[in-house]
Coordinates of C-alpha atoms in Angstrom, one line a residue:
M1 CA 0.3 0.2 -0.1
L2 CA 1.3 3.4 -1.3
D3 CA 1.6 6.4 1.4
K4 CA 0.1 10.0 0.9
A5 CA 3.2 11.0 -0.2
E6 CA 4.4 8.1 -3.0
Q7 CA 0.4 8.3 -4.1
A8 CA 0.9 11.9 -4.7
R9 CA 3.7 11.1 -6.6
C10 CA 1.9 8.9 -8.7
R11 CA -0.6 11.1 -9.7
R12 CA 1.2 13.7 -10.2
E13 CA 4.0 11.7 -12.7
S14 CA 0.6 9.9 -13.9
V15 CA -0.8 13.3 -15.4
K16 CA 2.7 14.0 -16.7
R17 CA 2.6 11.1 -18.6
T18 CA -0.8 11.0 -20.0
F19 CA 0.5 14.2 -21.5
G20 CA 3.4 13.4 -22.6
R21 CA 5.5 15.4 -20.1
S22 CA 6.8 12.7 -17.9
R23 CA 10.9 12.2 -17.6
I24 CA 10.8 9.6 -15.4
P25 CA 11.2 6.1 -17.0
R26 CA 8.4 4.1 -16.8
Q27 CA 9.5 1.1 -14.6
S28 CA 10.8 3.7 -12.2
Y29 CA 7.1 4.0 -11.2
Q30 CA 7.4 2.0 -8.0
G31 CA 4.4 0.2 -7.8
C32 CA 2.3 3.4 -9.8
Q33 CA 0.1 1.5 -12.2
P34 CA -0.1 4.2 -15.2
P35 CA -3.1 5.3 -16.0
Q36 CA -5.3 5.0 -19.1
P37 CA -5.1 8.5 -21.2
P38 CA -8.4 10.8 -20.8
T39 CA -10.2 11.5 -23.9
L40 CA -9.4 15.3 -25.1
I41 CA -12.4 17.3 -26.2
G42 CA -10.7 18.8 -28.9
H43 CA -7.2 20.1 -30.4
N44 CA -8.3 23.8 -31.3
H45 CA -6.5 26.5 -29.0
G46 CA -8.4 29.7 -30.4
S47 CA -11.0 28.9 -27.3
L48 CA -10.9 27.1 -23.9
V49 CA -13.1 24.0 -22.7
E50 CA -12.9 21.3 -19.9
D51 CA -12.3 18.1 -19.7
R52 CA -12.4 16.4 -16.4
T53 CA -11.1 12.9 -15.8
V54 CA -10.7 10.8 -13.3
I55 CA -7.2 10.1 -12.1
F56 CA -6.8 7.4 -9.3
G57 CA -9.7 8.7 -7.8
H58 CA -9.2 12.3 -8.0
L59 CA -11.3 14.5 -10.5
M60 CA -8.8 15.9 -13.0
T61 CA -9.1 19.4 -15.1
V62 CA -7.4 19.7 -18.1
E63 CA -7.5 22.9 -19.6
V64 CA -8.4 23.0 -23.5
P65 CA -8.6 26.4 -24.8
G66 CA -11.5 28.7 -25.0
E67 CA -13.1 30.4 -22.1
D68 CA -11.8 34.2 -20.3
V69 CA -10.7 35.0 -23.0
K70 CA -9.0 38.6 -22.9
K71 CA -7.9 40.7 -26.2
A72 CA -7.1 44.0 -27.6
V73 CA -9.1 46.3 -29.6
G74 CA -8.0 45.2 -33.4
E75 CA -6.7 41.9 -32.4
T76 CA -8.9 38.6 -33.7
V77 CA -10.0 35.8 -31.9
S78 CA -11.3 32.3 -32.7
F79 CA -13.8 30.0 -30.7
R80 CA -15.0 26.2 -31.6
P81 CA -16.8 23.8 -30.3
D82 CA -14.6 20.6 -28.7
T83 CA -17.1 18.2 -31.0
L84 CA -18.7 18.5 -34.1
E85 CA -20.7 14.8 -34.9
S86 CA -22.1 14.4 -38.4
P87 CA -24.6 14.9 -39.9
V88 CA -24.8 18.8 -39.2
T89 CA -27.2 20.5 -40.9
S90 CA -27.0 23.9 -38.9
I91 CA -25.1 25.6 -36.8
V92 CA -25.7 29.1 -34.7
W93 CA -23.5 31.0 -33.1
K94 CA -24.8 34.0 -30.4
H95 CA -23.5 36.8 -28.5
V96 CA -24.8 37.4 -24.9
S97 CA -24.4 40.5 -23.5
L98 CA -27.2 42.8 -22.8
S99 CA -29.1 41.4 -24.7
T100 CA -28.7 38.0 -27.1
V101 CA -27.9 38.2 -30.9
K102 CA -27.4 35.8 -33.7
A103 CA -23.3 36.5 -34.4
I104 CA -23.5 34.3 -37.4
E105 CA -25.7 31.3 -38.5
W106 CA -25.0 28.3 -41.2
D107 CA -27.4 25.9 -42.5
V108 CA -27.3 23.4 -45.5
D109 CA -30.1 25.0 -47.6
D110 CA -29.2 29.0 -47.3
G111 CA -25.5 28.9 -46.2
V112 CA -23.7 31.1 -43.8
I113 CA -26.1 34.7 -42.7
I114 CA -24.6 37.7 -40.6
P115 CA -27.9 38.7 -39.0
N116 CA -26.2 41.4 -36.7
Q117 CA -25.0 45.0 -38.2
R118 CA -22.2 44.4 -35.3
F119 CA -20.3 41.5 -36.5
K120 CA -21.0 42.3 -40.4
D121 CA -17.5 42.2 -42.6
I122 CA -15.6 41.0 -39.5
T123 CA -17.0 37.4 -38.8
T124 CA -16.6 33.9 -40.8
L125 CA -17.8 30.8 -39.6
D126 CA -15.9 27.0 -40.7
E127 CA -19.1 25.1 -41.0
K128 CA -16.4 21.8 -41.1
T129 CA -15.4 22.7 -37.2
G130 CA -17.9 24.8 -36.0
Q131 CA -14.9 27.7 -35.6
I132 CA -16.4 31.2 -35.7
T133 CA -13.5 34.1 -35.7
I134 CA -14.3 37.3 -35.5
T135 CA -11.1 39.9 -36.8
N136 CA -11.0 43.6 -35.7
L137 CA -12.6 43.4 -32.5
K138 CA -14.0 46.3 -30.9
V139 CA -15.0 46.2 -26.5
E140 CA -18.8 46.2 -27.9
H141 CA -17.8 42.9 -29.0
S142 CA -17.3 41.8 -25.4
G143 CA -19.5 38.9 -23.9
E144 CA -20.3 35.3 -23.8
Y145 CA -20.7 32.9 -27.0
T146 CA -22.6 30.1 -27.3
I147 CA -23.1 27.6 -30.3
D148 CA -26.4 25.7 -31.2
I149 CA -25.6 22.3 -33.5
N150 CA -28.7 21.3 -35.7
S151 CA -30.9 23.6 -33.5
K152 CA -29.3 22.3 -30.2
E153 CA -27.3 24.4 -27.6
Q154 CA -24.8 22.9 -26.5
G155 CA -23.1 23.3 -23.0
Q156 CA -19.6 25.1 -23.8
R157 CA -19.9 29.3 -22.8
F158 CA -16.9 31.3 -24.8
S159 CA -16.2 34.2 -22.5
L160 CA -14.7 37.3 -24.1
E161 CA -13.1 40.8 -22.9
V162 CA -12.3 43.6 -25.5
M163 CA -10.2 45.8 -24.0
E164 CA -8.4 49.1 -25.1
R165 CA -5.2 49.1 -25.2
V166 CA -3.5 51.2 -22.6
P167 CA -2.0 54.4 -24.0
K168 CA 1.8 55.4 -23.6
P169 CA 2.9 57.6 -20.7
K170 CA 4.1 60.6 -20.1
T171 CA 5.6 61.7 -17.0
T172 CA 5.6 65.3 -15.5
I173 CA 8.2 66.8 -12.9
E174 CA 7.4 68.3 -10.1
E175 CA 10.3 70.0 -8.0
S176 CA 10.5 69.9 -3.9
S177 CA 11.6 72.2 -1.8
N178 CA 15.0 70.5 -2.1
P179 CA 17.0 71.2 -5.2
D180 CA 18.1 67.6 -5.1
V181 CA 14.5 66.2 -5.0
V182 CA 12.1 66.1 -7.4
Y183 CA 8.7 64.3 -8.2
L184 CA 8.3 62.1 -11.4
I185 CA 4.4 61.9 -11.6
C186 CA 2.8 59.0 -14.2
E187 CA -1.2 59.7 -14.2
Y188 CA -3.2 56.5 -15.3
S189 CA -6.4 54.7 -13.5
G190 CA -4.3 51.7 -13.9
T191 CA -1.3 49.0 -13.0
I192 CA 1.7 51.6 -13.3
I193 CA 5.0 50.2 -12.9
W194 CA 8.5 52.2 -12.7
R195 CA 11.9 51.4 -13.4
N196 CA 15.1 52.6 -13.4
S197 CA 18.1 52.9 -16.0
A198 CA 19.8 49.9 -13.8
G199 CA 15.8 47.4 -14.3
E200 CA 14.8 47.9 -10.8
T201 CA 11.4 47.9 -10.0
L202 CA 10.5 51.5 -7.7
N203 CA 7.8 51.8 -5.3
G204 CA 5.1 54.6 -6.5
S205 CA 3.3 56.6 -4.4
K206 CA -0.2 57.3 -5.0
H207 CA -0.7 60.9 -6.3
H208 CA -3.1 63.3 -5.3
R209 CA -4.9 63.4 -8.7
T210 CA -4.9 59.5 -10.8
G211 CA -1.5 58.1 -11.2
E212 CA 1.5 57.3 -9.2
F213 CA 4.8 59.4 -8.4
I214 CA 8.2 58.8 -7.5
T215 CA 10.7 60.8 -5.2
V216 CA 13.9 61.2 -7.5
K217 CA 17.0 62.1 -5.6
K218 CA 19.6 63.7 -7.7
K219 CA 22.9 60.9 -7.4
G220 CA 25.5 62.8 -9.9
N221 CA 25.1 60.6 -12.5
P222 CA 23.3 62.6 -15.9
E223 CA 22.8 59.4 -17.7
N224 CA 20.7 57.7 -14.6
Y225 CA 16.8 57.5 -16.2
Y226 CA 13.5 56.5 -15.0
T227 CA 10.2 55.2 -16.6
C228 CA 7.0 54.7 -16.6
T229 CA 4.7 52.0 -17.5
L230 CA 1.5 51.5 -18.3
E231 CA -0.2 47.7 -18.0
N232 CA -3.1 46.1 -18.7
A233 CA -4.7 42.4 -19.3
V234 CA -3.8 42.8 -23.2
S235 CA -1.0 45.8 -23.5
D236 CA 1.5 47.5 -22.3
E237 CA 3.3 51.2 -22.9
T238 CA 6.5 52.3 -21.7
S239 CA 7.1 56.5 -21.7
D240 CA 10.0 57.9 -22.6
P241 CA 13.4 57.9 -20.2
V242 CA 13.7 60.7 -18.2
Y243 CA 17.3 61.5 -17.4
E244 CA 19.2 62.7 -14.5
R245 CA 20.9 65.1 -16.8
D246 CA 17.4 67.0 -17.3
L247 CA 16.2 66.3 -14.0
F248 CA 18.8 68.8 -12.1
K249 CA 19.8 71.1 -14.7
T250 CA 22.5 73.7 -12.7
G251 CA 21.0 76.4 -15.3
E252 CA 22.0 75.8 -18.7
D253 CA 18.9 76.3 -21.2
V254 CA 15.8 75.7 -18.9
K255 CA 12.7 76.2 -20.0
R256 CA 9.8 76.8 -17.2
A257 CA 6.1 77.6 -17.7
V258 CA 4.7 80.9 -16.5
G259 CA 3.9 80.9 -12.7
E260 CA 6.7 78.0 -11.7
T261 CA 9.9 78.2 -10.2
V262 CA 13.6 78.1 -11.0
S263 CA 17.0 77.1 -9.4
F264 CA 20.4 78.5 -9.9
R265 CA 23.5 77.9 -8.1
P266 CA 27.2 78.1 -8.9
D267 CA 29.4 74.9 -9.4
K268 CA 31.4 75.6 -6.2
L269 CA 32.1 78.1 -3.8
E270 CA 35.1 78.3 -2.4
S271 CA 35.5 80.2 1.3
P272 CA 35.3 82.6 2.5
V273 CA 33.1 84.1 0.8
T274 CA 32.0 87.9 1.3
S275 CA 29.8 89.0 -1.8
I276 CA 27.8 87.6 -3.8
V277 CA 25.7 89.7 -7.0
W278 CA 23.1 87.4 -9.8
K279 CA 22.6 89.9 -12.7
H280 CA 20.1 89.1 -15.5
F281 CA 20.8 90.1 -19.3
S282 CA 18.1 90.8 -21.5
L283 CA 17.6 93.5 -23.5
S284 CA 19.5 95.5 -20.8
T285 CA 21.5 94.3 -17.7
V286 CA 20.0 94.6 -14.1
K287 CA 21.2 93.5 -10.4
V288 CA 18.6 90.6 -9.4
I289 CA 19.9 90.2 -5.8
E290 CA 23.2 91.0 -4.0
W291 CA 24.6 90.2 -0.7
D292 CA 27.7 90.8 1.3
V293 CA 28.5 89.9 5.0
D294 CA 28.1 93.6 6.1
D295 CA 24.8 94.4 4.4
G296 CA 22.8 91.3 4.1
V297 CA 20.5 90.6 1.2
I298 CA 19.2 93.3 -1.3
I299 CA 16.9 93.1 -4.4
P300 CA 17.4 96.7 -6.3
N301 CA 15.1 95.9 -8.7
Q302 CA 11.6 95.3 -8.9
R303 CA 10.7 92.9 -11.6
F304 CA 12.3 90.9 -8.9
K305 CA 10.9 91.9 -5.7
D306 CA 9.1 89.5 -3.4
I307 CA 9.4 86.5 -5.7
T308 CA 13.6 86.1 -5.5
T309 CA 16.0 84.5 -2.6
L310 CA 19.6 83.7 -2.2
D311 CA 21.0 81.2 -0.4
E312 CA 24.2 82.6 0.2
K313 CA 25.7 79.6 1.8
I314 CA 25.9 77.7 -1.9
G315 CA 24.8 80.9 -3.8
Q316 CA 21.8 79.7 -4.5
I317 CA 19.2 82.0 -6.3
T318 CA 15.3 80.8 -6.5
I319 CA 12.6 83.2 -8.6
T320 CA 9.4 82.2 -7.7
N321 CA 6.1 82.9 -9.7
L322 CA 8.0 83.3 -13.2
K323 CA 6.6 85.2 -16.0
V324 CA 7.8 86.0 -19.5
E325 CA 9.7 88.9 -18.5
H326 CA 12.7 86.6 -16.4
S327 CA 13.7 85.1 -19.8
G328 CA 17.3 86.2 -20.6
E329 CA 20.9 85.3 -19.6
Y330 CA 21.9 85.1 -15.8
T331 CA 25.4 85.2 -13.7
I332 CA 27.1 85.2 -10.6
D333 CA 29.5 86.9 -9.0
I334 CA 31.3 85.9 -6.3
N335 CA 33.9 88.4 -3.9
S336 CA 33.3 90.8 -7.1
K337 CA 34.0 88.4 -9.7
E338 CA 32.4 87.4 -12.4
Q339 CA 31.8 83.5 -12.4
G340 CA 32.2 81.6 -15.9
Q341 CA 28.7 79.8 -16.0
R342 CA 26.1 80.9 -18.0
F343 CA 22.7 80.4 -17.2
S344 CA 19.6 80.7 -19.9
L345 CA 15.9 80.4 -18.6
E346 CA 13.1 80.8 -21.1
V347 CA 9.8 81.0 -19.8
M348 CA 6.6 80.1 -21.7
E349 CA 2.8 80.4 -21.8
R350 CA 1.3 77.1 -21.2
V351 CA -1.0 75.6 -24.2
P352 CA -3.8 76.7 -24.1
K353 CA -6.6 73.7 -23.6
P354 CA -7.9 73.0 -27.2
K355 CA -11.4 73.1 -28.9
T356 CA -11.9 70.9 -31.8
T357 CA -14.2 72.2 -34.7
V358 CA -16.4 70.1 -36.7
E359 CA -17.2 70.7 -40.4
E360 CA -19.0 68.8 -42.6
S361 CA -18.3 67.3 -46.3
S362 CA -20.3 66.2 -48.9
N363 CA -20.5 62.8 -48.0
P364 CA -22.8 62.4 -45.3
D365 CA -20.4 59.5 -43.4
V366 CA -17.3 61.9 -43.5
V367 CA -16.1 65.0 -41.5
Y368 CA -13.7 67.1 -40.7
L369 CA -12.3 68.0 -37.2
I370 CA -10.0 70.9 -36.9
C371 CA -7.6 72.1 -34.1
E372 CA -6.2 75.4 -34.3
Y373 CA -3.1 76.5 -33.0
S374 CA 0.2 77.8 -34.0
G375 CA 2.3 74.9 -32.3
T376 CA 2.3 71.1 -31.9
I377 CA -0.8 69.5 -32.2
I378 CA -1.2 65.9 -31.6
W379 CA -4.1 63.6 -32.9
K380 CA -5.4 60.4 -31.2
N381 CA -8.2 57.7 -31.3
S382 CA -9.7 56.1 -28.7
A383 CA -7.2 53.3 -29.5
G384 CA -4.6 55.7 -28.3
E385 CA -3.4 55.3 -32.1
T386 CA -1.4 58.6 -33.0
L387 CA -3.2 60.3 -36.3
E388 CA -1.5 62.3 -39.0
G389 CA -2.9 65.6 -38.9
N390 CA -3.2 68.0 -42.3
K391 CA -2.1 71.7 -42.3
N392 CA -5.7 73.8 -42.3
H393 CA -5.8 76.8 -44.7
K394 CA -6.0 78.6 -41.2
P395 CA -3.7 78.2 -38.0
G396 CA -4.3 74.6 -37.2
E397 CA -4.3 71.1 -38.5
F398 CA -7.5 69.0 -39.5
I399 CA -8.2 65.0 -39.9
T400 CA -10.7 63.6 -41.6
V401 CA -13.0 61.3 -39.8
K402 CA -15.1 58.6 -41.6
N403 CA -17.8 56.7 -40.0
T404 CA -17.2 53.5 -38.2
R405 CA -20.8 52.9 -37.6
N406 CA -18.8 52.6 -33.3
P407 CA -20.7 55.4 -31.4
E408 CA -17.9 55.2 -28.9
N409 CA -15.0 55.7 -30.9
Y410 CA -13.5 59.4 -29.9
Y411 CA -10.9 61.6 -31.4
T412 CA -8.7 63.9 -29.3
C413 CA -6.1 67.1 -30.5
T414 CA -3.4 67.7 -28.1
L415 CA -1.7 70.9 -27.7
E416 CA 2.0 70.6 -26.5
N417 CA 5.3 73.3 -25.9
A418 CA 8.6 72.8 -24.4
V419 CA 6.8 73.2 -20.7
S420 CA 3.0 71.8 -20.9
D421 CA 1.0 70.1 -23.1
E422 CA -2.9 70.0 -23.0
T423 CA -6.0 67.5 -24.6
S424 CA -8.9 68.5 -25.9
D425 CA -12.5 66.8 -24.5
P426 CA -13.1 63.6 -26.3
V427 CA -15.2 64.1 -29.8
Y428 CA -17.4 61.3 -30.1
E429 CA -18.1 59.4 -33.6
R430 CA -22.1 59.5 -32.3
D431 CA -21.8 63.4 -31.8
L432 CA -20.3 63.3 -35.4
F433 CA -22.8 61.7 -37.6
K434 CA -25.7 63.5 -36.9
T435 CA -27.7 67.1 -38.4
G436 CA -26.1 69.9 -36.9
N437 CA -22.1 69.1 -36.7
A438 CA -21.0 72.3 -37.3
E439 CA -20.1 73.1 -33.4
K440 CA -17.4 73.0 -31.3
H441 CA -16.3 70.8 -28.0

């Protein structure tokens, strides 16, 4: 009589041998009786069904392709029954979601019929195997699929979930009160994975907006970088790397948005330091802030009053609530001697939130979406794909939108400059192809 451990080993090896996966010679079973091969339900790898086989008194569940399939929008799925006994005179595949509809049907007299518009031009049926194939999947194809053979519903259920691919993420940078620390933010409502240039996974913290942030400390290696990856069951996308050299610039060629803060500091500050003067070069040269051991801090120019501070220990200047007029070049004098460093600052207005304008065409199934802006414009659809815009006769671009008969499809326009980006509200297909298109969204 075998003990429990030997019985368990026998069961494992029996199953492995049944499916050709055992590496132990048959004579090494030591008293285990090889099982009879179970009857497999099918060999189709496009769907998942179950075969329950009793081996050594235990119910074993063997997965054969089919149930609980997840696909991305635009992909293809195939399901087929485990058995198809002759003669077959009719096959009907049904889709069960909010309601039950026939996806495709076939009989020996009438051939193939696709009665539902949702499945037109994308659905095929192989009447020899009973296999249904649906291409160019959309979210609306999610649900449960069943098959009737010879007017009798079969027991199999095929569950399909069609999901949008995740978009390519963008990371935003938020400064802290410490010049050697910044926050990297990635906005998304699902799974976010942070990594550094060493390939290590980093723990993100929940941000006050949707998404996560990580705290990045300056390590003195400009080649260090960080990425944010968005992930769902059918796709993943990774942001462009953000390098340390771009996170902790000491000053040269810095771009900031109106209202933001900038800090500049010299490479070195050798003691003793008796005076520091920061200057701003634009149309003219003015002193921004100065300090000496006798008089302390003075801010001689009205343009920098109440927004400028100086840390005399490290020589760092900080300017808050920036305006376009603060653009220009900054230099530092230490102990009445001008240093070699030059710090270039460009302060830019943030881009506005864009509005898309709809223009009809002579074709009722075609409209033009217009986005007016003199800079960078990025068009995207609901699948996250970037679309190519055409130059409009006014400043901006337009895209041509065709009626795909999917009311949930949508399009967005993003404006972008070096310091900001803004995305329009989505324009849905259901709002584009009805009377009165000439409106703003």
